[in-house]
Amino acid sequence: MAQPENANPLVFQRSKERQILPEEEDDNVVDKIDDREVFDLIRSINDPEHPLSLEELNVVEESKVKVDDDRNEVDISFTPTIPHCSMATLIGLAIRVKLLRTLPARFKVQVEITPGSHVSEKAINKQLADKERVAAALENPHLLNVINQCLGGRPQ
C-alpha cells in the first residue's frame, strides 16, 4: 500500500452514543429524521487511507449535518484532513452512498466539501452533485469495492 498523503493525522475523540428514547422505538409515533441521526449514519465510515473513522479524523462533524425532514433534504459538509487530499471525492462518494442506502428514498442528499477546505473544492462538489457521474462511478467494480470497504463491508 502506498504511503498516505497525511501520514500522521490529528485524531479526535468520538462523541458519545446517542440515547435512544422509548418513543423513538415506538412504531406508532412519527419520528422525524434529525441531524444527529444522520450524523450517526456517517460518523463510522472508514477513511480510505487510515484505520480511523471520518469522525475520528474530524472529516465529518455533527454541526455540519443539516436535515430538513419536512422538505426531504439532507445537506452534509465534510472537511478533508489536508487541502490537497486526493481521496476527497472518494470520501464524498462514500458518504453519499451510505445515505442513499440507509435513508428513505424521499430525501434529496447533497454532499459537499466545507468551503475553503480543499484546493479543488468546486470541481469535487460539481462531481458529487452530478447524478450521472455518481452513477457511473458506482458502476466501476473497483471503486465500488473501495467504497464498500469504507462503509465497513468486505472486499468482493
mmCIF file of C-alpha atoms in Angstrom:
data_model
loop_
_atom_site.group_PDB
_atom_site.id
_atom_site.type_symbol
_atom_site.label_atom_id
_atom_site.label_comp_id
_atom_site.label_asym_id
_atom_site.label_seq_id
_atom_site.Cartn_x
_atom_site.Cartn_y
_atom_site.Cartn_z
ATOM 1 C CA MET A 1 0.000 0.000 0.000
ATOM 2 C CA ALA A 2 1.240 3.485 -0.836
ATOM 3 C CA GLN A 3 2.171 5.922 1.896
ATOM 4 C CA PRO A 4 -0.872 8.024 2.931
ATOM 5 C CA GLU A 5 -0.791 11.697 1.917
ATOM 6 C CA ASN A 6 -1.378 12.684 5.539
ATOM 7 C CA ALA A 7 0.771 10.067 7.289
ATOM 8 C CA ASN A 8 0.255 11.485 10.781
ATOM 9 C CA PRO A 9 -3.279 12.955 11.025
ATOM 10 C CA LEU A 10 -4.749 14.510 14.138
ATOM 11 C CA VAL A 11 -7.124 12.062 15.819
ATOM 12 C CA PHE A 12 -10.196 13.409 17.604
ATOM 13 C CA GLN A 13 -12.316 11.812 20.296
ATOM 14 C CA ARG A 14 -15.557 10.196 19.186
ATOM 15 C CA SER A 15 -18.761 11.721 20.545
ATOM 16 C CA LYS A 16 -20.911 9.740 22.929
ATOM 17 C CA GLU A 17 -23.554 7.408 21.587
ATOM 18 C CA ARG A 18 -26.988 8.992 21.288
ATOM 19 C CA GLN A 19 -29.607 7.973 23.849
ATOM 20 C CA ILE A 20 -32.489 6.176 22.148
ATOM 21 C CA LEU A 21 -35.764 7.297 23.678
ATOM 22 C CA PRO A 22 -38.712 4.894 24.109
ATOM 23 C CA GLU A 23 -40.875 6.958 21.749
ATOM 24 C CA GLU A 24 -38.201 6.556 19.043
ATOM 25 C CA GLU A 25 -38.662 2.796 19.205
ATOM 26 C CA ASP A 26 -42.467 3.043 19.064
ATOM 27 C CA ASP A 27 -43.631 2.310 15.502
ATOM 28 C CA ASN A 28 -46.890 4.161 16.188
ATOM 29 C CA VAL A 29 -45.123 7.501 16.752
ATOM 30 C CA VAL A 30 -43.968 9.582 13.762
ATOM 31 C CA ASP A 31 -40.269 10.166 14.390
ATOM 32 C CA LYS A 32 -38.665 12.780 12.155
ATOM 33 C CA ILE A 33 -35.107 12.192 10.993
ATOM 34 C CA ASP A 34 -32.786 14.762 12.551
ATOM 35 C CA ASP A 35 -29.181 15.988 12.248
ATOM 36 C CA ARG A 36 -27.829 13.637 14.922
ATOM 37 C CA GLU A 37 -29.491 10.593 13.381
ATOM 38 C CA VAL A 38 -27.842 11.287 10.017
ATOM 39 C CA PHE A 39 -24.512 12.065 11.708
ATOM 40 C CA ASP A 40 -24.718 8.669 13.423
ATOM 41 C CA LEU A 41 -25.084 7.056 9.976
ATOM 42 C CA ILE A 42 -21.889 8.605 8.581
ATOM 43 C CA ARG A 43 -19.614 9.023 11.597
ATOM 44 C CA SER A 44 -18.245 5.480 11.489
ATOM 45 C CA ILE A 45 -17.389 5.452 7.761
ATOM 46 C CA ASN A 46 -13.749 4.381 7.475
ATOM 47 C CA ASP A 47 -11.186 6.711 5.969
ATOM 48 C CA PRO A 48 -9.756 5.184 2.760
ATOM 49 C CA GLU A 49 -6.144 5.740 3.903
ATOM 50 C CA HIS A 50 -6.242 5.222 7.660
ATOM 51 C CA PRO A 51 -7.721 2.675 10.062
ATOM 52 C CA LEU A 52 -9.791 5.510 11.543
ATOM 53 C CA SER A 53 -13.340 6.738 11.111
ATOM 54 C CA LEU A 54 -14.287 10.003 9.435
ATOM 55 C CA GLU A 55 -15.425 11.238 12.848
ATOM 56 C CA GLU A 56 -12.068 10.414 14.473
ATOM 57 C CA LEU A 57 -10.322 12.431 11.751
ATOM 58 C CA ASN A 58 -12.847 15.291 12.135
ATOM 59 C CA VAL A 59 -13.760 14.930 8.458
ATOM 60 C CA VAL A 60 -17.430 14.804 9.481
ATOM 61 C CA GLU A 61 -18.920 16.743 12.385
ATOM 62 C CA GLU A 62 -22.454 16.820 13.724
ATOM 63 C CA SER A 63 -22.529 20.617 13.333
ATOM 64 C CA LYS A 64 -22.038 20.231 9.549
ATOM 65 C CA VAL A 65 -25.023 17.912 9.079
ATOM 66 C CA LYS A 66 -28.297 19.671 8.256
ATOM 67 C CA VAL A 67 -31.566 17.767 7.892
ATOM 68 C CA ASP A 68 -34.921 19.240 6.950
ATOM 69 C CA ASP A 69 -37.292 16.286 7.279
ATOM 70 C CA ASP A 70 -40.313 18.346 6.184
ATOM 71 C CA ARG A 71 -38.582 19.342 2.927
ATOM 72 C CA ASN A 72 -36.888 15.917 2.489
ATOM 73 C CA GLU A 73 -33.413 17.467 2.350
ATOM 74 C CA VAL A 74 -30.084 16.391 3.821
ATOM 75 C CA ASP A 75 -27.005 18.596 3.439
ATOM 76 C CA ILE A 76 -23.591 17.363 4.552
ATOM 77 C CA SER A 77 -20.336 19.319 4.555
ATOM 78 C CA PHE A 78 -17.157 17.343 5.102
ATOM 79 C CA THR A 79 -13.611 18.579 5.665
ATOM 80 C CA PRO A 80 -10.665 16.624 4.239
ATOM 81 C CA THR A 81 -7.682 16.366 6.603
ATOM 82 C CA ILE A 82 -5.418 18.223 4.167
ATOM 83 C CA PRO A 83 -6.250 20.846 1.490
ATOM 84 C CA HIS A 84 -4.907 18.725 -1.396
ATOM 85 C CA CYS A 85 -6.378 15.366 -0.294
ATOM 86 C CA SER A 86 -6.676 13.111 -3.354
ATOM 87 C CA MET A 87 -9.256 10.979 -1.521
ATOM 88 C CA ALA A 88 -11.803 13.793 -1.112
ATOM 89 C CA THR A 89 -14.033 12.645 -3.989
ATOM 90 C CA LEU A 90 -13.937 9.051 -2.719
ATOM 91 C CA ILE A 91 -14.870 10.209 0.802
ATOM 92 C CA GLY A 92 -17.766 12.258 -0.587
ATOM 93 C CA LEU A 93 -18.951 9.257 -2.622
ATOM 94 C CA ALA A 94 -18.783 7.006 0.447
ATOM 95 C CA ILE A 95 -20.916 9.487 2.438
ATOM 96 C CA ARG A 96 -23.422 9.794 -0.422
ATOM 97 C CA VAL A 97 -23.662 6.004 -0.911
ATOM 98 C CA LYS A 98 -24.145 5.396 2.816
ATOM 99 C CA LEU A 99 -27.024 7.874 2.911
ATOM 100 C CA LEU A 100 -28.587 6.621 -0.336
ATOM 101 C CA ARG A 101 -28.543 3.097 1.089
ATOM 102 C CA THR A 102 -29.948 3.972 4.510
ATOM 103 C CA LEU A 103 -32.253 6.996 4.241
ATOM 104 C CA PRO A 104 -35.765 6.805 2.790
ATOM 105 C CA ALA A 105 -35.744 7.440 -0.976
ATOM 106 C CA ARG A 106 -37.744 10.674 -0.483
ATOM 107 C CA PHE A 107 -34.610 12.513 0.683
ATOM 108 C CA LYS A 108 -32.531 14.691 -1.632
ATOM 109 C CA VAL A 109 -28.953 14.277 -0.409
ATOM 110 C CA GLN A 110 -26.307 16.929 -1.017
ATOM 111 C CA VAL A 111 -22.693 16.211 -0.043
ATOM 112 C CA GLU A 112 -20.121 19.000 -0.353
ATOM 113 C CA ILE A 113 -16.665 19.907 0.840
ATOM 114 C CA THR A 114 -16.611 22.502 3.622
ATOM 115 C CA PRO A 115 -15.971 25.865 1.925
ATOM 116 C CA GLY A 116 -12.288 26.783 1.815
ATOM 117 C CA SER A 117 -11.001 23.380 2.987
ATOM 118 C CA HIS A 118 -9.753 21.898 -0.319
ATOM 119 C CA VAL A 119 -7.860 23.265 -3.318
ATOM 120 C CA SER A 120 -10.243 21.534 -5.785
ATOM 121 C CA GLU A 121 -13.417 22.217 -3.812
ATOM 122 C CA LYS A 122 -15.530 23.478 -6.739
ATOM 123 C CA ALA A 123 -14.585 20.627 -9.102
ATOM 124 C CA ILE A 124 -15.192 17.956 -6.455
ATOM 125 C CA ASN A 125 -18.516 19.484 -5.404
ATOM 126 C CA LYS A 126 -19.564 19.539 -9.060
ATOM 127 C CA GLN A 127 -18.708 15.813 -9.389
ATOM 128 C CA LEU A 128 -20.558 14.887 -6.200
ATOM 129 C CA ALA A 129 -23.669 16.827 -7.281
ATOM 130 C CA ASP A 130 -23.807 15.224 -10.755
ATOM 131 C CA LYS A 131 -26.133 12.203 -10.528
ATOM 132 C CA GLU A 132 -24.876 10.727 -13.814
ATOM 133 C CA ARG A 133 -21.233 10.935 -12.734
ATOM 134 C CA VAL A 134 -22.039 9.395 -9.348
ATOM 135 C CA ALA A 135 -23.984 6.570 -11.034
ATOM 136 C CA ALA A 136 -21.112 5.954 -13.466
ATOM 137 C CA ALA A 137 -18.606 5.862 -10.612
ATOM 138 C CA LEU A 138 -20.720 3.295 -8.786
ATOM 139 C CA GLU A 139 -20.707 1.068 -11.883
ATOM 140 C CA ASN A 140 -16.905 0.763 -11.590
ATOM 141 C CA PRO A 141 -16.361 -2.525 -9.662
ATOM 142 C CA HIS A 142 -13.001 -1.462 -8.201
ATOM 143 C CA LEU A 143 -14.335 1.888 -6.992
ATOM 144 C CA LEU A 144 -17.479 0.286 -5.564
ATOM 145 C CA ASN A 145 -15.292 -2.248 -3.743
ATOM 146 C CA VAL A 146 -13.259 0.565 -2.137
ATOM 147 C CA ILE A 147 -16.452 2.418 -1.139
ATOM 148 C CA ASN A 148 -17.881 -0.774 0.385
ATOM 149 C CA GLN A 149 -14.680 -1.197 2.392
ATOM 150 C CA CYS A 150 -15.058 2.377 3.688
ATOM 151 C CA LEU A 151 -18.615 1.524 4.691
ATOM 152 C CA GLY A 152 -17.438 -1.471 6.680
ATOM 153 C CA GLY A 153 -18.072 -4.146 4.113
ATOM 154 C CA ARG A 154 -15.654 -6.778 2.919
ATOM 155 C CA PRO A 155 -13.911 -6.682 -0.446
ATOM 156 C CA GLN A 156 -15.673 -8.687 -3.150
#
